[in-house]
Coordinates of C-alpha atoms in Angstrom, one line a residue:
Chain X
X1 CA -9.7 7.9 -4.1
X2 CA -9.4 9.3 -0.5
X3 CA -6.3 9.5 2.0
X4 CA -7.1 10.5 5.4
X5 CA -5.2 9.7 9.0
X6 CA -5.9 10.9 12.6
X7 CA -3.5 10.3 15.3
X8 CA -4.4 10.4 19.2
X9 CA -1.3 10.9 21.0
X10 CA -0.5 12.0 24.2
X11 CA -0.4 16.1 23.6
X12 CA -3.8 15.9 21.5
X13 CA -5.4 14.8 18.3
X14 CA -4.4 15.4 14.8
X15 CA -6.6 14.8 11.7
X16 CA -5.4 14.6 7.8
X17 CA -7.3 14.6 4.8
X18 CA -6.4 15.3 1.0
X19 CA -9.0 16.4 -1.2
X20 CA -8.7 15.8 -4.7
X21 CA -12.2 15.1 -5.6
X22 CA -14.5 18.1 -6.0
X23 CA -17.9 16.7 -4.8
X24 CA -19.0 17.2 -1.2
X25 CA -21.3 18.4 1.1
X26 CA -21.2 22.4 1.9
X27 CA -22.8 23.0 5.2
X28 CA -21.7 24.8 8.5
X29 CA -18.1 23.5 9.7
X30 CA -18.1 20.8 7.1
X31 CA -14.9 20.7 5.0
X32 CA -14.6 18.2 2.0
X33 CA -13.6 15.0 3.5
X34 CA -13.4 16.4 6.8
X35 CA -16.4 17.6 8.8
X36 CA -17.0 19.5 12.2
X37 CA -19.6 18.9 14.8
X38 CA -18.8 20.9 17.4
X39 CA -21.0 22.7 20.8
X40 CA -17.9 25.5 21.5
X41 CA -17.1 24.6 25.5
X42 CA -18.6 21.7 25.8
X43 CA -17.8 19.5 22.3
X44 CA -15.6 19.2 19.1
X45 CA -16.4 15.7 16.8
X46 CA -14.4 15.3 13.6
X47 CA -15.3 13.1 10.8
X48 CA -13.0 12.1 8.2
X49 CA -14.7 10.1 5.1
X50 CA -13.2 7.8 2.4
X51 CA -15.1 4.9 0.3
X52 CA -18.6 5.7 -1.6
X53 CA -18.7 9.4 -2.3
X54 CA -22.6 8.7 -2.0
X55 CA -22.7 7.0 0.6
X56 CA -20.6 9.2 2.7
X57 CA -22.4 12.4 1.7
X58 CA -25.2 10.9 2.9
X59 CA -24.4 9.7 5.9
X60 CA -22.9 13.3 6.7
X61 CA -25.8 14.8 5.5
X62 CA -28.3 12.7 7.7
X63 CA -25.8 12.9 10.6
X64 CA -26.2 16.8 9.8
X65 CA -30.0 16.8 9.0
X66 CA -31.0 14.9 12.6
X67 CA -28.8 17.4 14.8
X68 CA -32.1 20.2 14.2
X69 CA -34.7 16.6 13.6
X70 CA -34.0 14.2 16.0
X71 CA -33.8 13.8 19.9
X72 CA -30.7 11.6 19.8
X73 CA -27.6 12.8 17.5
X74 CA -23.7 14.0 17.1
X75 CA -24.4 16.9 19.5
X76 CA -25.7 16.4 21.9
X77 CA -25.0 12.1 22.2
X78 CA -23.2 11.4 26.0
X79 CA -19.9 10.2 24.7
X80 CA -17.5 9.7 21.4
X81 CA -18.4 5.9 21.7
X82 CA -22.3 6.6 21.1
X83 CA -20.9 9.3 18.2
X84 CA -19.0 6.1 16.8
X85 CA -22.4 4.1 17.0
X86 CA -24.4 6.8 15.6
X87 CA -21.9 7.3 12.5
X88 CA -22.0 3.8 11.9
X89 CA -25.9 3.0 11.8
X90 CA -26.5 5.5 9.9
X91 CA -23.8 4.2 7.6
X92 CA -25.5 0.9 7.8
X93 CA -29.0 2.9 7.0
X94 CA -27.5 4.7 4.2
X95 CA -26.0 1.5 2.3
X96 CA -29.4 -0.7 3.0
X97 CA -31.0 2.2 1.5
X98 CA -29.1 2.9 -1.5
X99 CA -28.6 -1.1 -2.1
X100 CA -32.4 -1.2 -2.0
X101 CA -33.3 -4.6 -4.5
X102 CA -29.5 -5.7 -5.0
X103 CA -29.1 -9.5 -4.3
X104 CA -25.5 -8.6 -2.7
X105 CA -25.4 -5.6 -0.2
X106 CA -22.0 -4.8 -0.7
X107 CA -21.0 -5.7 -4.3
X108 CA -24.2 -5.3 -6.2
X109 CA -23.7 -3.9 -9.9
X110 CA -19.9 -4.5 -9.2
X111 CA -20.4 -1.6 -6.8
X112 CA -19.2 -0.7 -3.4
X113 CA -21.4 1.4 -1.8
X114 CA -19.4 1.0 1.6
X115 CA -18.0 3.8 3.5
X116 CA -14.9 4.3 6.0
X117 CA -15.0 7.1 8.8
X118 CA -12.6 8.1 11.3
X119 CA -14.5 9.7 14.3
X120 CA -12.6 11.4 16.4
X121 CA -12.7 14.4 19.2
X122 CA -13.4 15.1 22.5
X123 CA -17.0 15.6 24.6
X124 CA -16.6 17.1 27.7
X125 CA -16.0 14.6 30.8
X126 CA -13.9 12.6 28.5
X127 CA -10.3 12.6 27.3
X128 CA -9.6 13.2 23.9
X129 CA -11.0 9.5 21.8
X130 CA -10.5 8.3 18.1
X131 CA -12.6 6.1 16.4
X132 CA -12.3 3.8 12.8
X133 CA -15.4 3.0 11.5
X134 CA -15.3 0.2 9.3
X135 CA -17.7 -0.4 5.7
X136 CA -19.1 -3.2 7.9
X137 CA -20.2 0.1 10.6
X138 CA -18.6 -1.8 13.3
X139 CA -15.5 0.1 14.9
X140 CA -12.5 0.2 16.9
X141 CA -10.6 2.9 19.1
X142 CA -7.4 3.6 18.7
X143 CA -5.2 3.2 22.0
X144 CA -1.6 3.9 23.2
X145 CA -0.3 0.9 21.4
X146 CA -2.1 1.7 18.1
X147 CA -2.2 5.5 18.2
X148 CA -3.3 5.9 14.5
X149 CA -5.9 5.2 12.2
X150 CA -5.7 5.8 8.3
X151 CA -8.9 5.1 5.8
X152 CA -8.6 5.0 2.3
X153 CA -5.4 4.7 0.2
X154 CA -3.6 4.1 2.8
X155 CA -0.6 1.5 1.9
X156 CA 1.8 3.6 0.2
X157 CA 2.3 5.8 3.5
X158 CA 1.9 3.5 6.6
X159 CA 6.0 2.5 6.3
X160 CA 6.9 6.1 7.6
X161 CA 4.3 6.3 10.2
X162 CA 5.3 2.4 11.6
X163 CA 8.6 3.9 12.0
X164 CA 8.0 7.7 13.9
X165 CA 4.6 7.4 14.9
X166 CA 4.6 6.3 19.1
X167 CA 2.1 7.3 21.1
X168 CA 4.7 9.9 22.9
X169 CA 5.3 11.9 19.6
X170 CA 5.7 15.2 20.0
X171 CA 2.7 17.1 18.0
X172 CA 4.7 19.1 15.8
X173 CA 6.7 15.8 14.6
X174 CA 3.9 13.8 14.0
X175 CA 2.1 16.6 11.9
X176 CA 5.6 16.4 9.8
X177 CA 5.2 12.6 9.7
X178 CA 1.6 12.8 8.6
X179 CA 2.5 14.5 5.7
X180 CA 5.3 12.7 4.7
X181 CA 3.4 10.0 4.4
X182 CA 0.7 11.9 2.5
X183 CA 3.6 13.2 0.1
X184 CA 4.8 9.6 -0.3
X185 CA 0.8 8.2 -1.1
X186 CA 0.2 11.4 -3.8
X187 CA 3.5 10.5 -5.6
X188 CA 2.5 6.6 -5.6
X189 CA -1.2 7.5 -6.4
X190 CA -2.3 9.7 -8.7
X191 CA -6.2 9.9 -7.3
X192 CA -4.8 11.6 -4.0
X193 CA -3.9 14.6 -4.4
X194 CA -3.4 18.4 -2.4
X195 CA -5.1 20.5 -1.0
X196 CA -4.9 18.7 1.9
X197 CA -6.5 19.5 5.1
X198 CA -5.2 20.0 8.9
X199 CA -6.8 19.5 12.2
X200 CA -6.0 19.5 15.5
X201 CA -8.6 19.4 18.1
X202 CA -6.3 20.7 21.5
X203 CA -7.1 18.7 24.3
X204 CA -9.5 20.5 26.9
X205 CA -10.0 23.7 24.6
X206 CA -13.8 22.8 23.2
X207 CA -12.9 26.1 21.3
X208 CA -14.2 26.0 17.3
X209 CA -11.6 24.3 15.2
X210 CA -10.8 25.3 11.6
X211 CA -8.8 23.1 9.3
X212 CA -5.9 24.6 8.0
X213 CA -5.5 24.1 3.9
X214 CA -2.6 23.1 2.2
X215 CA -2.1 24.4 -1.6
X216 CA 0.1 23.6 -3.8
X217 CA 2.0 26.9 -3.3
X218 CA 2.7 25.9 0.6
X219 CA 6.2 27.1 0.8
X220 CA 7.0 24.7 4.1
X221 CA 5.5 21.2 2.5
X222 CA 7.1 22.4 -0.9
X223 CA 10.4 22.7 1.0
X224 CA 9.8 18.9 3.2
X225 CA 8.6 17.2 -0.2
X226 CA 11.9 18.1 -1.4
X227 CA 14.3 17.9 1.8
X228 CA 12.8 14.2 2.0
X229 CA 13.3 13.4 -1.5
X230 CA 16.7 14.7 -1.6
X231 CA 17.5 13.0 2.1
X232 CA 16.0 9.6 1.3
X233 CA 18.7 9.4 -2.0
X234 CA 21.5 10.3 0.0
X235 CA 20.7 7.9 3.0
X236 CA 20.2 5.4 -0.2
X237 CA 23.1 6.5 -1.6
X238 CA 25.2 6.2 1.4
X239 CA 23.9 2.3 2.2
X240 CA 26.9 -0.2 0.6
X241 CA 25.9 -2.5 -1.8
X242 CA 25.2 -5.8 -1.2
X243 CA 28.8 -7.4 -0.7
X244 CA 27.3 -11.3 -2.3
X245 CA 26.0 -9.5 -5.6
X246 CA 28.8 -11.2 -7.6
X247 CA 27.0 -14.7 -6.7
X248 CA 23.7 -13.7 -8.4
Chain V
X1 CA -0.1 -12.9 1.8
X2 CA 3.3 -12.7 -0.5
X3 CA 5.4 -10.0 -2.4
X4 CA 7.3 -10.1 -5.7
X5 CA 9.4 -7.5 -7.2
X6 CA 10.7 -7.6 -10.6
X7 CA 12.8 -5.1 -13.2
X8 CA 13.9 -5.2 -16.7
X9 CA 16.7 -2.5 -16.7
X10 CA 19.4 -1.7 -19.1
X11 CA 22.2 -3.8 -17.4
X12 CA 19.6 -6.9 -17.2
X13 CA 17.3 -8.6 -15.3
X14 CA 16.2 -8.7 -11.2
X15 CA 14.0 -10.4 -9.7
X16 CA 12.8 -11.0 -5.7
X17 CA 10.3 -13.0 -3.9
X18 CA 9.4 -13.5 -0.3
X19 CA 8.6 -17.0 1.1
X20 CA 7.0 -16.9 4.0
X21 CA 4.6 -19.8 3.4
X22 CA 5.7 -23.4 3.5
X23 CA 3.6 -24.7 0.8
X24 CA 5.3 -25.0 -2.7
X25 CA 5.6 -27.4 -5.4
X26 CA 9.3 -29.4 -5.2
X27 CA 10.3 -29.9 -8.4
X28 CA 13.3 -29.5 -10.6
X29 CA 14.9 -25.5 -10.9
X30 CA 11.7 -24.4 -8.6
X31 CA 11.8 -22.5 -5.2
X32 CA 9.1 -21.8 -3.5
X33 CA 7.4 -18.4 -5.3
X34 CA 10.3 -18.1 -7.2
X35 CA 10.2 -21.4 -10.4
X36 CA 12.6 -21.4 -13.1
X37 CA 12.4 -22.8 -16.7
X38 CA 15.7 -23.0 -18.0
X39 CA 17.1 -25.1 -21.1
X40 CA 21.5 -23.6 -21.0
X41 CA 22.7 -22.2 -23.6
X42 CA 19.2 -21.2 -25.2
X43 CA 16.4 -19.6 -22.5
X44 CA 15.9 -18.7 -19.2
X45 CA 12.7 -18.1 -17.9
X46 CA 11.7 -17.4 -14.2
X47 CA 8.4 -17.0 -13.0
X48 CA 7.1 -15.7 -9.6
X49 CA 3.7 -16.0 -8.2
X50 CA 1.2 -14.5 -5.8
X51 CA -2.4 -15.1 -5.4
X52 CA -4.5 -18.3 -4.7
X53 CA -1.7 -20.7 -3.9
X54 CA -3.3 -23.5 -5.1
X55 CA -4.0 -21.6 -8.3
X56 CA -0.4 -20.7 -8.3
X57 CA 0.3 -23.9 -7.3
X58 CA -1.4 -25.9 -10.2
X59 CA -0.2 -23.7 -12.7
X60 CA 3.3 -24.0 -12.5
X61 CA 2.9 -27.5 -12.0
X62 CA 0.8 -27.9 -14.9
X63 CA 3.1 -26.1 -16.6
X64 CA 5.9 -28.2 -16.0
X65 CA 4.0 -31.4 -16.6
X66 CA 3.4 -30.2 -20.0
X67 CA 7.1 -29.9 -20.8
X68 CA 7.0 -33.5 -20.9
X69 CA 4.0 -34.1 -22.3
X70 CA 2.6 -31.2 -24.9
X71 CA 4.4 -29.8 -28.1
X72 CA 3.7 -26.4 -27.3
X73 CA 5.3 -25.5 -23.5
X74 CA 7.3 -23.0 -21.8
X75 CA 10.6 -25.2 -23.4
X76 CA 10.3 -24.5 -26.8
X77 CA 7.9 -21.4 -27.2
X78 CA 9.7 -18.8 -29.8
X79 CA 9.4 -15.4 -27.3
X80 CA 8.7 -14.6 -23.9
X81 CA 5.4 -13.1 -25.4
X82 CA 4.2 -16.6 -26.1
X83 CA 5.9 -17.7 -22.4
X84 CA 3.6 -15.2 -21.4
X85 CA 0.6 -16.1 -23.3
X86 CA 0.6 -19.9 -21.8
X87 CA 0.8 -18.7 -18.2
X88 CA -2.2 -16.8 -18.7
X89 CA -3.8 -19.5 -20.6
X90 CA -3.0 -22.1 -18.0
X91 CA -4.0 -20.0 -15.7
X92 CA -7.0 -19.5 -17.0
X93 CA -8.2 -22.7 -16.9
X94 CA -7.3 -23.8 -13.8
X95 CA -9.3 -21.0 -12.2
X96 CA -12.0 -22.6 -15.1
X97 CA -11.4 -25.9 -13.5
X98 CA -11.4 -25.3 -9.8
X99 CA -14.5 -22.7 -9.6
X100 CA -16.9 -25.0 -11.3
X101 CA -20.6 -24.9 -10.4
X102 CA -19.9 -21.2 -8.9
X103 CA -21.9 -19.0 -10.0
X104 CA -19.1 -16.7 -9.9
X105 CA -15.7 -17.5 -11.3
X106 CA -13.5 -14.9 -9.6
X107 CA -15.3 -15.0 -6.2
X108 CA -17.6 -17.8 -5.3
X109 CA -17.9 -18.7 -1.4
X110 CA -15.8 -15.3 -0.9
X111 CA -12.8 -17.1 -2.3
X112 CA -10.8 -15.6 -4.8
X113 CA -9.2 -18.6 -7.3
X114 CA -6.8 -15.6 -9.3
X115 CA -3.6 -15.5 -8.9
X116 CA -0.8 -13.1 -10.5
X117 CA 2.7 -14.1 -11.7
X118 CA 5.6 -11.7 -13.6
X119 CA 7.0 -13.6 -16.6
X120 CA 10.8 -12.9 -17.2
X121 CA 13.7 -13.9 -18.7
X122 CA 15.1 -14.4 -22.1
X123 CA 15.2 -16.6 -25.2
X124 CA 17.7 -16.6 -27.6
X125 CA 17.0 -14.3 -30.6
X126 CA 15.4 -11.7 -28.1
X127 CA 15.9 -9.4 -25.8
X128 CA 15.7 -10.1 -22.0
X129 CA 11.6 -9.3 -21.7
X130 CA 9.3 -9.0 -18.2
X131 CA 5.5 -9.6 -18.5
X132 CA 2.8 -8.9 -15.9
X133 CA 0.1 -11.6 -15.7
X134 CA -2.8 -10.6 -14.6
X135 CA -5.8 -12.1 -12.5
X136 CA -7.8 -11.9 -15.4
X137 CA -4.9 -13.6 -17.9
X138 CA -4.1 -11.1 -19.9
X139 CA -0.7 -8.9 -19.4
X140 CA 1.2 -6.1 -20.1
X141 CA 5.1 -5.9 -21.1
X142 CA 7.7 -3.5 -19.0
X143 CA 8.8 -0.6 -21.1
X144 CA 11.6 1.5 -20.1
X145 CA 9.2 3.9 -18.6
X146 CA 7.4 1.1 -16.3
X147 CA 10.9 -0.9 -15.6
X148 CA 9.6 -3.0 -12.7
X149 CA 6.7 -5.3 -11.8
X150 CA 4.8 -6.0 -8.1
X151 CA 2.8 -8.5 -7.3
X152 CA 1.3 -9.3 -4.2
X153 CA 1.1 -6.9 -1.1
X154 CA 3.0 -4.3 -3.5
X155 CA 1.7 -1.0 -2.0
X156 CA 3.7 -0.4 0.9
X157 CA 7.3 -1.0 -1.3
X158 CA 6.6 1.0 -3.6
X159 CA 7.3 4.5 -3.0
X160 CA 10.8 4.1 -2.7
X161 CA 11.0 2.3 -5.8
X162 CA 9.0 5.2 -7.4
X163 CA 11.8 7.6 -6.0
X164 CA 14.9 5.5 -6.9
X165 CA 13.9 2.7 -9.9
X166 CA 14.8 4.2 -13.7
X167 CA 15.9 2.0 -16.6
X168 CA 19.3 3.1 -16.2
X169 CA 19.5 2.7 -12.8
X170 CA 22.9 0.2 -12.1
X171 CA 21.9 -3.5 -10.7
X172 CA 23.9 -3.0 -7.6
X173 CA 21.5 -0.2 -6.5
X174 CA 18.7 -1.7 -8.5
X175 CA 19.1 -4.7 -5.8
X176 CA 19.6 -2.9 -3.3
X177 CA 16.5 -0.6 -3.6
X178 CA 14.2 -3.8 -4.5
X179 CA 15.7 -5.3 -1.0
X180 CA 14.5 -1.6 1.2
X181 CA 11.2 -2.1 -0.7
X182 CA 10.5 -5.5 0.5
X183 CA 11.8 -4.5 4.5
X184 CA 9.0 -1.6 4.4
X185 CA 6.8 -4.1 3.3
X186 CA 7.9 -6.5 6.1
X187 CA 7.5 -4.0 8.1
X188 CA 4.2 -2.7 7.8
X189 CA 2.9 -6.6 7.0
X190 CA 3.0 -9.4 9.0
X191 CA 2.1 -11.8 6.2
X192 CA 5.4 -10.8 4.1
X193 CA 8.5 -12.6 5.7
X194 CA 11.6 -13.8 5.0
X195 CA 13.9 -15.7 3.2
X196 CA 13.8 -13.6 0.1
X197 CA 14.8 -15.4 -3.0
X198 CA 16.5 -13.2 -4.8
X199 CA 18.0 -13.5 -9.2
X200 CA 19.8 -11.9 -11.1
X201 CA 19.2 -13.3 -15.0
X202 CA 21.9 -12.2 -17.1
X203 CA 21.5 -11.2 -20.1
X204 CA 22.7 -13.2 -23.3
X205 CA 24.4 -15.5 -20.9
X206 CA 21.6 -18.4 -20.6
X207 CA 23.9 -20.2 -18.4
X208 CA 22.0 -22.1 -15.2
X209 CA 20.8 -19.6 -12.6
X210 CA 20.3 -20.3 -9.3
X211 CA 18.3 -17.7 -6.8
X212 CA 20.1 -16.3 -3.7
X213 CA 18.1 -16.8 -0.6
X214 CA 18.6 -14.3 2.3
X215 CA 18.1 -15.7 5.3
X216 CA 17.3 -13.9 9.0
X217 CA 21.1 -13.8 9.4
X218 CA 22.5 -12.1 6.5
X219 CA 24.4 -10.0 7.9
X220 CA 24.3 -7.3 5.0
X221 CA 20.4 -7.2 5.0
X222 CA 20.2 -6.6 8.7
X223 CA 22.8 -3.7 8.4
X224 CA 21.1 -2.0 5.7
X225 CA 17.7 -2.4 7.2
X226 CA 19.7 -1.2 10.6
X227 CA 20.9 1.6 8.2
X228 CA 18.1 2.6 6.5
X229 CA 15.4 3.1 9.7
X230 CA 18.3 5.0 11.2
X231 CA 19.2 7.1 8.1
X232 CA 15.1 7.8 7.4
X233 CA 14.7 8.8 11.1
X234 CA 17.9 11.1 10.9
X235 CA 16.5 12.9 7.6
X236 CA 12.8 12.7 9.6
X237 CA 14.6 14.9 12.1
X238 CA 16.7 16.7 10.1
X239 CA 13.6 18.5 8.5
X240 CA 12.0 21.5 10.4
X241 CA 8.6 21.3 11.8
X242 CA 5.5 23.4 10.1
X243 CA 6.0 27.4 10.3
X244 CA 2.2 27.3 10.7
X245 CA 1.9 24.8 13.1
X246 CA 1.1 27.3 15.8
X247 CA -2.1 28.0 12.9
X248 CA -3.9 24.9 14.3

């Protein structure tokens, strides 16, 4: 299983992946579940990948493969919106492909060979966008009302991000957010797990990007795992109990 | 959509259900997601439902029915493990029934007939027991490792029942904890919603029970969920941002 979110908020985007399984492509600027297309000064594309390990290595690897084949691909396409299209036909390619002879595209075998992205970045002449690509390669962008997308296991830590994440959110808050909410999906779900890695792609900068990796030995999310532990008993503890539990 | 929340701790039995939708069989000791089998002075049995609701729907009422008409029912079984057996059984075939002539029992025209229910409560000569009926009809039994049950849209609740929920954990808090769990649930998913029907089973008591139903204007619920967003936010902000932030 995969947990990745990417916030677009008004000081820049942030991007959040774990990486607990050990398959994945290893080319230039590509990082486990999080992979860089960038042209320094003039573009910076992130991809964040969760579903069918296949079929999201190979739709990184095509996306990859066609940027030294192809005419038409991630850099040097006109805007993050034709990057979004792009990711998801060949997403769509991919899973025809590899579905080849099953009666049910999506399900055949009892396997799901579908795929979630999150494509975000910035080409130069437009702000900052963010992009969820759906198994079904159709996508949305995330706006000022909805400033986040998470693919993946992503139940277990959307309550903290409902409750900080606005679209005004200071940078270095919602990085803390993020990974709260990644500390509260790995101790819910076992397949998620650290390192995990960090992104953010400064607004303007078109300068090369390099995640930053979280070990298990990171003193600082060490420390906040267990500040929020301890904090979330004590504002439990704190709480009264119900005054009508003597009627149950 | 619906969530369910159930726990077999040392100090007895809890259970929880939303009721958001309006359909629900009307028949004696049942409310809405929430039915109770119940002879005083002998067994209490509650059972809460998610899934298919005409599944769920049939079942219970199939399962009443037969307390009138069968031998064997959920009246005079001689455990809960046997309780637990029939509800998977009856479940069983009404999925059998109502998918008949698709080729696929579990998901023919992209419906899905299963439905999931927790199976609690005591019978004299035991001790209080909580099953976990499964979509497929078979179940497992909470252990005083795995105290509680979900069913339904369970992921979002459930990390603060991971942090808080042990077997020894007192009923007051239990309660409370099991009613934070369903308000990040509410939360984060539109589909979950108030009243909550909420019981407490006592154990060796086997006197009538009647849930407790918490309206939008119980006052306690609103405070704590007041509380609670306010206490997570203070601990949120309470926690300093990355040392390495300026690394990204």
């Amino acid at each position: 299983m995969t947990y990745c979110v990417a916030m677009r908020l008004k000081d820049g985007l942030l991007f959040a992946s774990d990486s607990r399984t050990n398959a994945g492509v290893d080319h230039i600027a590509t990082f486990r579940k999080m992979h860089v297309f960038e042209v320094p000064g003039e573009r910076t594309i992130i991809i964040l990948t969760a579903g069918n390990l296949a079929t999201t290595q190979s739709v990184i690897n095509l996306l990859q493969a066609r940027t030294q084949q192809e005419l038409h691909h991630l850099l040097n396409v006109n805007s993050l919106y034709e990057a979004a299209i792009l990711v998801g036909e060949t997403a769509r390619e991919v899973v025809s492909r590899d579905s080849q002879g099953s009666g049910n595209v999506s399900m055949s075998q009892g396997v799901d060979f579908g795929g979630s992205f999150i494509v975000g970045g910035q080409i130069r002449g437009e702000a900052p966008r963010l992009f969820n690509v759906y198994p079904q390669c159709n996508f949305i962008e995330a706006s000022e009302d909805t400033p986040y997308f998470q693919i993946g296991e992503s139940k277990y830590g959307k309550p903290i991000l409902d409750r900080v994440i606005q679209y005004d959110t200071p940078l270095e808050q919602a990085l803390k957010c993020m990974l709260i909410s990644f500390d509260s999906t790995i101790r819910s779900n076992l397949s998620v797990g650290l390192p995990i890695d960090v992104l953010r792609c400064k607004t303007d900068a078109f300068s090369k990007v390099k995640p930053y990796r979280i070990e298990e030995n990171n003193a600082w999310f060490n420390r906040t795992r267990k500040a929020w532990s301890t904090g979330l008993r004590k504002v439990f503890g704190q709480i009264p109990e119900a005054d009508w539990f003597d009627q149950l």
